[in-house]
PDB file of C-alpha atoms in Angstrom:
ATOM      1  CA  UNK A 808       0.000   0.000   0.000  1.00 80.00           C
ATOM      2  CA  UNK A 809       2.912   2.345   0.830  1.00 82.00           C
ATOM      3  CA  UNK A 810       4.459   1.789  -2.575  1.00 83.00           C
ATOM      4  CA  UNK A 811       1.115   2.465  -4.262  1.00 84.00           C
ATOM      5  CA  UNK A 812       0.700   5.702  -2.292  1.00 87.00           C
ATOM      6  CA  UNK A 813       4.217   6.741  -3.212  1.00 86.00           C
ATOM      7  CA  UNK A 814       3.455   5.966  -6.852  1.00 87.00           C
ATOM      8  CA  UNK A 815       0.316   8.134  -6.768  1.00 89.00           C
ATOM      9  CA  UNK A 816       2.246  10.996  -5.175  1.00 88.00           C
ATOM     10  CA  UNK A 817       4.991  10.773  -7.794  1.00 88.00           C
ATOM     11  CA  UNK A 818       2.468  10.810 -10.630  1.00 90.00           C
ATOM     12  CA  UNK A 819       0.809  13.908  -9.166  1.00 91.00           C
ATOM     13  CA  UNK A 820       4.190  15.623  -8.722  1.00 90.00           C
ATOM     14  CA  UNK A 821       5.171  14.843 -12.302  1.00 91.00           C
ATOM     15  CA  UNK A 822       1.886  16.284 -13.525  1.00 91.00           C
ATOM     16  CA  UNK A 823       2.568  19.504 -11.594  1.00 91.00           C
ATOM     17  CA  UNK A 824       6.092  19.654 -13.000  1.00 91.00           C
ATOM     18  CA  UNK A 825       4.737  19.201 -16.513  1.00 92.00           C
ATOM     19  CA  UNK A 826       2.369  22.137 -16.033  1.00 92.00           C
ATOM     20  CA  UNK A 827       5.199  24.268 -14.644  1.00 91.00           C
ATOM     21  CA  UNK A 828       7.454  23.363 -17.555  1.00 93.00           C
ATOM     22  CA  UNK A 829       4.773  24.277 -20.103  1.00 93.00           C
ATOM     23  CA  UNK A 830       4.249  27.598 -18.312  1.00 92.00           C
ATOM     24  CA  UNK A 831       7.986  28.316 -18.476  1.00 91.00           C
ATOM     25  CA  UNK A 832       8.081  27.409 -22.185  1.00 93.00           C
ATOM     26  CA  UNK A 833       5.250  29.836 -22.870  1.00 93.00           C
ATOM     27  CA  UNK A 834       6.840  32.622 -20.840  1.00 92.00           C
ATOM     28  CA  UNK A 835      10.191  32.076 -22.563  1.00 91.00           C
ATOM     29  CA  UNK A 836       8.603  32.135 -26.002  1.00 92.00           C
ATOM     30  CA  UNK A 837       6.636  35.262 -25.147  1.00 91.00           C
ATOM     31  CA  UNK A 838       9.677  37.042 -23.748  1.00 92.00           C
ATOM     32  CA  UNK A 839      11.826  36.176 -26.783  1.00 91.00           C
ATOM     33  CA  UNK A 840       9.171  37.677 -29.045  1.00 92.00           C
ATOM     34  CA  UNK A 841       8.897  40.704 -26.772  1.00 91.00           C
ATOM     35  CA  UNK A 842      12.656  41.337 -26.902  1.00 91.00           C
ATOM     36  CA  UNK A 843      12.568  40.975 -30.690  1.00 89.00           C
ATOM     37  CA  UNK A 844       9.690  43.461 -30.977  1.00 91.00           C
ATOM     38  CA  UNK A 845      11.332  45.942 -28.625  1.00 91.00           C
ATOM     39  CA  UNK A 846      14.712  45.837 -30.347  1.00 88.00           C
ATOM     40  CA  UNK A 847      13.191  46.098 -33.835  1.00 88.00           C
ATOM     41  CA  UNK A 848      10.924  49.014 -32.929  1.00 91.00           C
ATOM     42  CA  UNK A 849      12.262  52.055 -34.874  1.00 90.00           C
ATOM     43  CA  UNK A 850      11.897  54.422 -31.886  1.00 88.00           C
ATOM     44  CA  UNK A 851      13.829  52.096 -29.595  1.00 91.00           C
ATOM     45  CA  UNK A 852      16.463  51.390 -32.262  1.00 90.00           C
ATOM     46  CA  UNK A 853      17.189  55.100 -32.461  1.00 91.00           C
ATOM     47  CA  UNK A 854      18.122  55.151 -28.750  1.00 94.00           C
ATOM     48  CA  UNK A 855      19.819  51.725 -28.643  1.00 95.00           C
ATOM     49  CA  UNK A 856      23.420  52.878 -28.450  1.00 95.00           C
ATOM     50  CA  UNK A 857      26.248  53.215 -25.981  1.00 95.00           C
ATOM     51  CA  UNK A 858      28.961  55.827 -25.941  1.00 93.00           C
ATOM     52  CA  UNK A 859      32.720  55.439 -26.128  1.00 90.00           C
ATOM     53  CA  UNK A 860      32.815  56.632 -22.553  1.00 89.00           C
ATOM     54  CA  UNK A 861      30.455  53.850 -21.443  1.00 93.00           C
ATOM     55  CA  UNK A 862      32.798  51.257 -22.945  1.00 91.00           C
ATOM     56  CA  UNK A 863      36.024  52.744 -21.634  1.00 89.00           C
ATOM     57  CA  UNK A 864      34.563  52.944 -18.117  1.00 90.00           C
ATOM     58  CA  UNK A 865      33.686  49.242 -18.175  1.00 90.00           C
ATOM     59  CA  UNK A 866      36.927  48.008 -19.687  1.00 90.00           C
ATOM     60  CA  UNK A 867      39.353  50.485 -18.288  1.00 85.00           C
ATOM     61  CA  UNK A 868      42.905  50.177 -19.588  1.00 85.00           C
ATOM     62  CA  UNK A 869      42.115  47.726 -22.383  1.00 90.00           C
ATOM     63  CA  UNK A 870      42.282  48.071 -26.125  1.00 92.00           C
ATOM     64  CA  UNK A 871      38.740  47.655 -27.411  1.00 94.00           C
ATOM     65  CA  UNK A 872      37.434  46.612 -30.803  1.00 94.00           C
ATOM     66  CA  UNK A 873      33.711  46.760 -31.490  1.00 95.00           C
ATOM     67  CA  UNK A 874      32.312  44.734 -34.349  1.00 96.00           C
ATOM     68  CA  UNK A 875      29.058  45.696 -36.043  1.00 95.00           C
ATOM     69  CA  UNK A 876      28.044  43.107 -38.590  1.00 94.00           C
ATOM     70  CA  UNK A 877      24.970  41.851 -40.460  1.00 93.00           C
ATOM     71  CA  UNK A 878      22.956  38.936 -39.064  1.00 91.00           C
ATOM     72  CA  UNK A 879      24.509  35.627 -39.873  1.00 92.00           C
ATOM     73  CA  UNK A 880      28.076  36.938 -39.858  1.00 94.00           C
ATOM     74  CA  UNK A 881      30.346  34.203 -38.632  1.00 94.00           C
ATOM     75  CA  UNK A 882      32.985  34.792 -35.993  1.00 94.00           C
ATOM     76  CA  UNK A 883      35.502  32.004 -35.686  1.00 92.00           C
ATOM     77  CA  UNK A 884      38.242  31.500 -33.099  1.00 92.00           C
ATOM     78  CA  UNK A 885      40.639  28.583 -33.693  1.00 88.00           C
ATOM     79  CA  UNK A 886      42.294  26.831 -30.777  1.00 85.00           C
ATOM     80  CA  UNK A 887      45.410  28.892 -29.941  1.00 85.00           C
ATOM     81  CA  UNK A 888      48.554  27.365 -31.413  1.00 79.00           C
ATOM     82  CA  UNK A 889      52.230  27.851 -30.796  1.00 77.00           C
ATOM     83  CA  UNK A 890      53.782  29.960 -33.537  1.00 73.00           C
ATOM     84  CA  UNK A 891      57.164  29.426 -35.152  1.00 72.00           C
ATOM     85  CA  UNK A 892      58.742  32.060 -32.900  1.00 74.00           C
ATOM     86  CA  UNK A 893      57.605  30.151 -29.790  1.00 76.00           C
ATOM     87  CA  UNK A 894      54.814  32.612 -29.079  1.00 77.00           C
ATOM     88  CA  UNK A 895      51.156  31.618 -28.946  1.00 80.00           C
ATOM     89  CA  UNK A 896      48.956  32.779 -31.806  1.00 84.00           C
ATOM     90  CA  UNK A 897      45.444  33.992 -31.117  1.00 91.00           C
ATOM     91  CA  UNK A 898      43.179  34.539 -34.081  1.00 92.00           C
ATOM     92  CA  UNK A 899      39.720  35.852 -34.830  1.00 94.00           C
ATOM     93  CA  UNK A 900      38.157  35.407 -38.245  1.00 94.00           C
ATOM     94  CA  UNK A 901      35.039  37.309 -39.310  1.00 95.00           C
ATOM     95  CA  UNK A 902      33.056  36.352 -42.421  1.00 94.00           C
ATOM     96  CA  UNK A 903      29.911  37.987 -43.726  1.00 94.00           C
ATOM     97  CA  UNK A 904      27.762  36.793 -46.622  1.00 92.00           C
ATOM     98  CA  UNK A 905      25.386  39.743 -46.600  1.00 91.00           C
ATOM     99  CA  UNK A 906      27.147  43.034 -46.347  1.00 93.00           C
ATOM    100  CA  UNK A 907      30.257  44.727 -45.010  1.00 95.00           C
ATOM    101  CA  UNK A 908      31.470  44.409 -41.434  1.00 95.00           C
ATOM    102  CA  UNK A 909      32.317  47.527 -39.456  1.00 94.00           C
ATOM    103  CA  UNK A 910      35.088  47.360 -36.875  1.00 94.00           C
ATOM    104  CA  UNK A 911      35.846  50.301 -34.596  1.00 92.00           C
ATOM    105  CA  UNK A 912      39.002  50.683 -32.566  1.00 91.00           C
ATOM    106  CA  UNK A 913      38.195  52.333 -29.256  1.00 86.00           C
ATOM    107  CA  UNK A 914      41.159  53.211 -27.180  1.00 73.00           C
ATOM    108  CA  UNK A 915      40.804  56.030 -24.691  1.00 57.00           C
ATOM    109  CA  UNK A 916      44.422  57.004 -25.069  1.00 57.00           C
TER     110      UNK A 916
ATOM    111  CA  UNK B 736      40.290  33.761 -47.547  1.00 47.00           C
ATOM    112  CA  UNK B 737      41.366  31.237 -44.920  1.00 53.00           C
ATOM    113  CA  UNK B 738      39.682  27.841 -44.742  1.00 52.00           C
ATOM    114  CA  UNK B 739      37.916  27.076 -41.455  1.00 56.00           C
ATOM    115  CA  UNK B 740      40.203  25.072 -39.176  1.00 57.00           C
ATOM    116  CA  UNK B 741      38.850  21.803 -37.847  1.00 59.00           C
ATOM    117  CA  UNK B 742      39.231  22.882 -34.230  1.00 76.00           C
ATOM    118  CA  UNK B 743      37.558  26.261 -33.845  1.00 83.00           C
ATOM    119  CA  UNK B 744      34.612  27.694 -31.985  1.00 87.00           C
ATOM    120  CA  UNK B 745      32.104  29.563 -34.090  1.00 88.00           C
ATOM    121  CA  UNK B 746      29.648  32.285 -33.153  1.00 92.00           C
ATOM    122  CA  UNK B 747      26.969  33.623 -35.457  1.00 91.00           C
ATOM    123  CA  UNK B 748      25.745  37.206 -35.115  1.00 91.00           C
ATOM    124  CA  UNK B 749      22.055  37.183 -34.121  1.00 86.00           C
ATOM    125  CA  UNK B 750      22.123  33.418 -34.263  1.00 84.00           C
ATOM    126  CA  UNK B 751      24.284  31.936 -31.549  1.00 85.00           C
ATOM    127  CA  UNK B 752      23.760  32.087 -27.795  1.00 82.00           C
ATOM    128  CA  UNK B 753      26.091  34.042 -25.505  1.00 84.00           C
ATOM    129  CA  UNK B 754      27.504  30.808 -24.159  1.00 83.00           C
ATOM    130  CA  UNK B 755      29.425  30.338 -27.425  1.00 87.00           C
ATOM    131  CA  UNK B 756      31.360  33.506 -26.580  1.00 91.00           C
ATOM    132  CA  UNK B 757      31.852  32.262 -23.028  1.00 89.00           C
ATOM    133  CA  UNK B 758      33.214  29.009 -24.475  1.00 89.00           C
ATOM    134  CA  UNK B 759      35.649  30.996 -26.633  1.00 91.00           C
ATOM    135  CA  UNK B 760      36.843  32.978 -23.606  1.00 92.00           C
ATOM    136  CA  UNK B 761      37.301  29.755 -21.590  1.00 89.00           C
ATOM    137  CA  UNK B 762      39.257  28.187 -24.431  1.00 88.00           C
ATOM    138  CA  UNK B 763      41.574  31.197 -24.654  1.00 89.00           C
ATOM    139  CA  UNK B 764      42.095  31.232 -20.872  1.00 85.00           C
ATOM    140  CA  UNK B 765      42.701  27.469 -20.723  1.00 80.00           C
ATOM    141  CA  UNK B 766      45.276  27.703 -23.474  1.00 72.00           C
ATOM    142  CA  UNK B 767      47.002  30.466 -21.552  1.00 61.00           C
ATOM    143  CA  UNK B 768      47.024  28.418 -18.310  1.00 55.00           C
ATOM    144  CA  UNK B 769      48.427  25.391 -20.138  1.00 49.00           C
TER     145      UNK B 769
ATOM    146  CA  UNK C 669       8.494  -0.547  -7.080  1.00 71.00           C
ATOM    147  CA  UNK C 670      10.176  -0.533 -10.483  1.00 79.00           C
ATOM    148  CA  UNK C 671       7.638   1.971 -11.743  1.00 80.00           C
ATOM    149  CA  UNK C 672       8.360   4.113  -8.668  1.00 82.00           C
ATOM    150  CA  UNK C 673      12.044   4.120  -9.518  1.00 85.00           C
ATOM    151  CA  UNK C 674      11.343   5.088 -13.128  1.00 87.00           C
ATOM    152  CA  UNK C 675       9.041   7.872 -12.039  1.00 88.00           C
ATOM    153  CA  UNK C 676      11.638   9.154  -9.565  1.00 89.00           C
ATOM    154  CA  UNK C 677      14.139   9.408 -12.410  1.00 90.00           C
ATOM    155  CA  UNK C 678      11.555  11.118 -14.587  1.00 91.00           C
ATOM    156  CA  UNK C 679      10.796  13.561 -11.771  1.00 91.00           C
ATOM    157  CA  UNK C 680      14.484  14.438 -11.345  1.00 91.00           C
ATOM    158  CA  UNK C 681      14.907  14.939 -15.102  1.00 91.00           C
ATOM    159  CA  UNK C 682      11.944  17.303 -15.190  1.00 92.00           C
ATOM    160  CA  UNK C 683      13.220  19.238 -12.157  1.00 91.00           C
ATOM    161  CA  UNK C 684      16.583  19.728 -13.856  1.00 90.00           C
ATOM    162  CA  UNK C 685      14.916  20.844 -17.094  1.00 92.00           C
ATOM    163  CA  UNK C 686      12.752  23.292 -15.184  1.00 91.00           C
ATOM    164  CA  UNK C 687      15.794  24.744 -13.426  1.00 89.00           C
ATOM    165  CA  UNK C 688      17.520  25.186 -16.772  1.00 88.00           C
ATOM    166  CA  UNK C 689      14.490  26.854 -18.333  1.00 90.00           C
ATOM    167  CA  UNK C 690      14.094  29.127 -15.325  1.00 89.00           C
ATOM    168  CA  UNK C 691      17.734  30.187 -15.719  1.00 88.00           C
ATOM    169  CA  UNK C 692      17.135  30.906 -19.415  1.00 89.00           C
ATOM    170  CA  UNK C 693      14.047  32.930 -18.542  1.00 91.00           C
ATOM    171  CA  UNK C 694      16.011  34.928 -15.966  1.00 91.00           C
ATOM    172  CA  UNK C 695      18.621  35.707 -18.610  1.00 90.00           C
ATOM    173  CA  UNK C 696      15.945  36.897 -21.034  1.00 92.00           C
ATOM    174  CA  UNK C 697      14.425  39.073 -18.314  1.00 93.00           C
ATOM    175  CA  UNK C 698      17.823  40.657 -17.657  1.00 92.00           C
ATOM    176  CA  UNK C 699      18.213  41.308 -21.379  1.00 93.00           C
ATOM    177  CA  UNK C 700      14.852  43.054 -21.621  1.00 95.00           C
ATOM    178  CA  UNK C 701      15.518  45.157 -18.511  1.00 95.00           C
ATOM    179  CA  UNK C 702      19.002  46.145 -19.681  1.00 95.00           C
ATOM    180  CA  UNK C 703      17.840  47.101 -23.171  1.00 95.00           C
ATOM    181  CA  UNK C 704      14.818  49.113 -22.057  1.00 95.00           C
ATOM    182  CA  UNK C 705      16.865  50.817 -19.340  1.00 96.00           C
ATOM    183  CA  UNK C 706      19.475  51.834 -21.910  1.00 96.00           C
ATOM    184  CA  UNK C 707      16.837  53.263 -24.255  1.00 96.00           C
ATOM    185  CA  UNK C 708      15.285  55.235 -21.386  1.00 95.00           C
ATOM    186  CA  UNK C 709      18.670  56.565 -20.273  1.00 95.00           C
ATOM    187  CA  UNK C 710      19.548  57.744 -23.759  1.00 95.00           C
ATOM    188  CA  UNK C 711      16.126  59.324 -24.288  1.00 94.00           C
ATOM    189  CA  UNK C 712      16.473  61.246 -21.010  1.00 94.00           C
ATOM    190  CA  UNK C 713      20.035  62.331 -21.796  1.00 94.00           C
ATOM    191  CA  UNK C 714      19.080  63.599 -25.240  1.00 93.00           C
ATOM    192  CA  UNK C 715      16.125  65.500 -23.773  1.00 93.00           C
ATOM    193  CA  UNK C 716      18.363  67.150 -21.175  1.00 93.00           C
ATOM    194  CA  UNK C 717      20.991  68.103 -23.752  1.00 90.00           C
ATOM    195  CA  UNK C 718      18.354  69.015 -26.304  1.00 89.00           C
ATOM    196  CA  UNK C 719      20.343  67.201 -29.010  1.00 87.00           C
ATOM    197  CA  UNK C 720      21.570  63.712 -29.850  1.00 87.00           C
ATOM    198  CA  UNK C 721      25.240  62.869 -29.377  1.00 88.00           C
ATOM    199  CA  UNK C 722      27.517  63.001 -32.450  1.00 88.00           C
ATOM    200  CA  UNK C 723      27.029  59.822 -34.463  1.00 84.00           C
ATOM    201  CA  UNK C 724      30.776  59.179 -34.498  1.00 85.00           C
ATOM    202  CA  UNK C 725      30.895  58.989 -30.698  1.00 87.00           C
ATOM    203  CA  UNK C 726      28.301  56.262 -30.242  1.00 92.00           C
ATOM    204  CA  UNK C 727      28.152  52.551 -30.958  1.00 94.00           C
ATOM    205  CA  UNK C 728      24.805  51.265 -32.136  1.00 93.00           C
ATOM    206  CA  UNK C 729      23.450  47.954 -30.823  1.00 92.00           C
ATOM    207  CA  UNK C 730      23.841  45.110 -31.624  1.00 92.00           C
ATOM    208  CA  UNK C 731      27.591  44.668 -31.523  1.00 95.00           C
ATOM    209  CA  UNK C 732      30.316  42.341 -30.317  1.00 95.00           C
ATOM    210  CA  UNK C 733      33.249  43.587 -28.275  1.00 96.00           C
ATOM    211  CA  UNK C 734      36.809  42.253 -28.318  1.00 95.00           C
ATOM    212  CA  UNK C 735      39.024  43.479 -25.512  1.00 93.00           C
ATOM    213  CA  UNK C 736      42.702  42.868 -24.927  1.00 94.00           C
ATOM    214  CA  UNK C 737      45.617  44.404 -23.059  1.00 91.00           C
ATOM    215  CA  UNK C 738      46.960  47.730 -24.363  1.00 90.00           C
ATOM    216  CA  UNK C 739      50.311  45.954 -24.822  1.00 90.00           C
ATOM    217  CA  UNK C 740      48.826  43.446 -27.289  1.00 92.00           C
ATOM    218  CA  UNK C 741      49.933  43.792 -30.893  1.00 91.00           C
ATOM    219  CA  UNK C 742      46.979  43.276 -33.221  1.00 92.00           C
ATOM    220  CA  UNK C 743      47.523  42.450 -36.870  1.00 92.00           C
ATOM    221  CA  UNK C 744      44.428  43.034 -38.998  1.00 93.00           C
ATOM    222  CA  UNK C 745      43.771  41.928 -42.583  1.00 94.00           C
ATOM    223  CA  UNK C 746      40.617  43.136 -44.322  1.00 94.00           C
ATOM    224  CA  UNK C 747      39.173  41.987 -47.635  1.00 94.00           C
ATOM    225  CA  UNK C 748      38.500  44.705 -50.217  1.00 93.00           C
ATOM    226  CA  UNK C 749      34.715  44.373 -49.813  1.00 92.00           C
ATOM    227  CA  UNK C 750      35.024  44.464 -45.984  1.00 93.00           C
ATOM    228  CA  UNK C 751      33.163  41.181 -45.720  1.00 94.00           C
ATOM    229  CA  UNK C 752      36.075  39.334 -44.208  1.00 94.00           C
ATOM    230  CA  UNK C 753      38.453  40.283 -41.401  1.00 95.00           C
ATOM    231  CA  UNK C 754      41.320  38.332 -39.912  1.00 94.00           C
ATOM    232  CA  UNK C 755      42.800  39.432 -36.598  1.00 95.00           C
ATOM    233  CA  UNK C 756      46.028  38.032 -35.183  1.00 92.00           C
ATOM    234  CA  UNK C 757      46.769  38.822 -31.553  1.00 92.00           C
ATOM    235  CA  UNK C 758      50.060  38.132 -29.811  1.00 89.00           C
ATOM    236  CA  UNK C 759      48.263  37.956 -26.483  1.00 90.00           C
ATOM    237  CA  UNK C 760      44.993  36.723 -25.029  1.00 92.00           C
ATOM    238  CA  UNK C 761      41.719  38.523 -25.631  1.00 94.00           C
ATOM    239  CA  UNK C 762      38.084  38.271 -24.550  1.00 94.00           C
ATOM    240  CA  UNK C 763      34.860  38.515 -26.526  1.00 95.00           C
ATOM    241  CA  UNK C 764      31.599  39.870 -25.121  1.00 94.00           C
ATOM    242  CA  UNK C 765      28.225  40.562 -26.650  1.00 93.00           C
ATOM    243  CA  UNK C 766      26.349  43.826 -26.196  1.00 94.00           C
ATOM    244  CA  UNK C 767      24.105  42.463 -23.439  1.00 92.00           C
ATOM    245  CA  UNK C 768      27.169  41.540 -21.377  1.00 92.00           C
ATOM    246  CA  UNK C 769      28.444  45.080 -21.861  1.00 94.00           C
ATOM    247  CA  UNK C 770      25.080  46.523 -20.760  1.00 95.00           C
ATOM    248  CA  UNK C 771      25.207  44.385 -17.611  1.00 93.00           C
ATOM    249  CA  UNK C 772      28.694  45.663 -16.839  1.00 92.00           C
ATOM    250  CA  UNK C 773      27.400  49.202 -17.283  1.00 94.00           C
ATOM    251  CA  UNK C 774      24.823  48.473 -14.595  1.00 93.00           C
ATOM    252  CA  UNK C 775      21.883  48.588 -16.975  1.00 95.00           C
ATOM    253  CA  UNK C 776      20.349  45.528 -15.303  1.00 92.00           C
ATOM    254  CA  UNK C 777      20.599  47.141 -11.851  1.00 93.00           C
ATOM    255  CA  UNK C 778      22.864  44.404 -10.436  1.00 89.00           C
ATOM    256  CA  UNK C 779      20.030  41.873 -10.534  1.00 89.00           C
ATOM    257  CA  UNK C 780      22.374  39.263 -11.990  1.00 85.00           C
ATOM    258  CA  UNK C 781      24.347  39.427  -8.720  1.00 83.00           C
ATOM    259  CA  UNK C 782      21.312  39.531  -6.476  1.00 81.00           C
ATOM    260  CA  UNK C 783      22.199  43.091  -5.493  1.00 81.00           C
ATOM    261  CA  UNK C 784      19.544  45.626  -6.285  1.00 86.00           C
ATOM    262  CA  UNK C 785      18.361  48.631  -4.314  1.00 89.00           C
ATOM    263  CA  UNK C 786      14.610  48.826  -3.550  1.00 89.00           C
ATOM    264  CA  UNK C 787      14.303  51.879  -5.803  1.00 90.00           C
ATOM    265  CA  UNK C 788      16.006  50.122  -8.723  1.00 92.00           C
ATOM    266  CA  UNK C 789      13.911  47.021  -8.102  1.00 92.00           C
ATOM    267  CA  UNK C 790      10.786  49.127  -8.581  1.00 92.00           C
ATOM    268  CA  UNK C 791      12.184  50.479 -11.868  1.00 94.00           C
ATOM    269  CA  UNK C 792      13.255  47.008 -13.014  1.00 94.00           C
ATOM    270  CA  UNK C 793       9.776  45.610 -12.363  1.00 93.00           C
ATOM    271  CA  UNK C 794       8.241  48.380 -14.462  1.00 94.00           C
ATOM    272  CA  UNK C 795      10.316  47.184 -17.439  1.00 94.00           C
ATOM    273  CA  UNK C 796       8.823  43.677 -17.516  1.00 92.00           C
ATOM    274  CA  UNK C 797       5.240  42.404 -17.763  1.00 90.00           C
ATOM    275  CA  UNK C 798       3.375  41.884 -14.478  1.00 89.00           C
ATOM    276  CA  UNK C 799       3.396  38.108 -14.886  1.00 88.00           C
ATOM    277  CA  UNK C 800       7.208  38.118 -14.699  1.00 90.00           C
ATOM    278  CA  UNK C 801       7.620  40.529 -11.782  1.00 90.00           C
ATOM    279  CA  UNK C 802       7.981  37.660  -9.325  1.00 88.00           C
ATOM    280  CA  UNK C 803      11.116  36.517 -11.184  1.00 89.00           C
ATOM    281  CA  UNK C 804      12.597  39.996 -10.867  1.00 91.00           C
ATOM    282  CA  UNK C 805      11.873  40.018  -7.125  1.00 89.00           C
ATOM    283  CA  UNK C 806      13.397  36.555  -6.865  1.00 87.00           C
ATOM    284  CA  UNK C 807      16.584  37.715  -8.588  1.00 87.00           C
ATOM    285  CA  UNK C 808      16.817  40.734  -6.325  1.00 86.00           C
ATOM    286  CA  UNK C 809      16.594  38.323  -3.372  1.00 80.00           C
ATOM    287  CA  UNK C 810      19.547  36.395  -4.716  1.00 75.00           C
ATOM    288  CA  UNK C 811      17.682  33.502  -6.329  1.00 67.00           C
ATOM    289  CA  UNK C 812      19.975  33.465  -9.330  1.00 62.00           C
ATOM    290  CA  UNK C 813      20.164  30.337 -11.409  1.00 60.00           C
ATOM    291  CA  UNK C 814      23.415  30.044 -13.263  1.00 55.00           C
ATOM    292  CA  UNK C 815      22.885  28.494 -16.653  1.00 47.00           C
ATOM    293  CA  UNK C 816      26.460  27.251 -16.685  1.00 44.00           C
ATOM    294  CA  UNK C 817      25.587  24.782 -13.958  1.00 41.00           C
ATOM    295  CA  UNK C 818      23.227  23.014 -16.311  1.00 38.00           C
ATOM    296  CA  UNK C 819      25.081  23.020 -19.627  1.00 35.00           C
ATOM    297  CA  UNK C 820      26.850  19.802 -20.612  1.00 29.00           C
TER     298      UNK C 820
END
């Protein structure tokens, strides 16, 4: 009888979890659409920018490169390898199929 | 134009999740530690 | 008893999935708050200054940021149509998306760290639908779910 009771409880718990999961799926879907709508709204797009000062304050002392690229642009980073001069090589490759890529060098100095 | 290396992490603008960038940063840091 | 065991496993799997989805939802909430907060800030600033900032001094979203030490030597090759770039660094670098930058700017009010003043919490709640306000309160109370814990 104990096992049967436990079984019933588990089934009820799983049902509750299923409902919760569906609710989360709906909320996630809704929020993704909301973010898409907000970011594509022309009024919001006009004010969706940061300043050079904003960036320099967050990454103080670093050299910064911002990349603005069309959707679908591929950024690729190979595993760092040792170069011929004994120094490690770090690479970033950017490829766009639908328009030019804009890269800005932002260095406070 | 360079061919894509076999061992590379890729991120697509407006297509890939942020965790791909986090994976890239971890890979760079790991390589540095090693 | 065997069915009980199977159901226990099923229950645990669902709990883990729910935790992961809750973490994803929290991240989306932070994104919405950060974006809307940024737009509001810029609108207010432009109203106060009565003019927009010079276009050459701003970076439009969306963007990706690469940061490296000032001592790093960066070699850059660009194709003639600007559709391909190759960067070679002689030192380590990091890559961040625009949402990460907005969080670092404080545009999500520190919610991702569970640190948010009551005043900012009120503002943050106003930037999400009512049905999601409880998640914002939860984050402010430190109930942060780190997605990294659940990725393979």
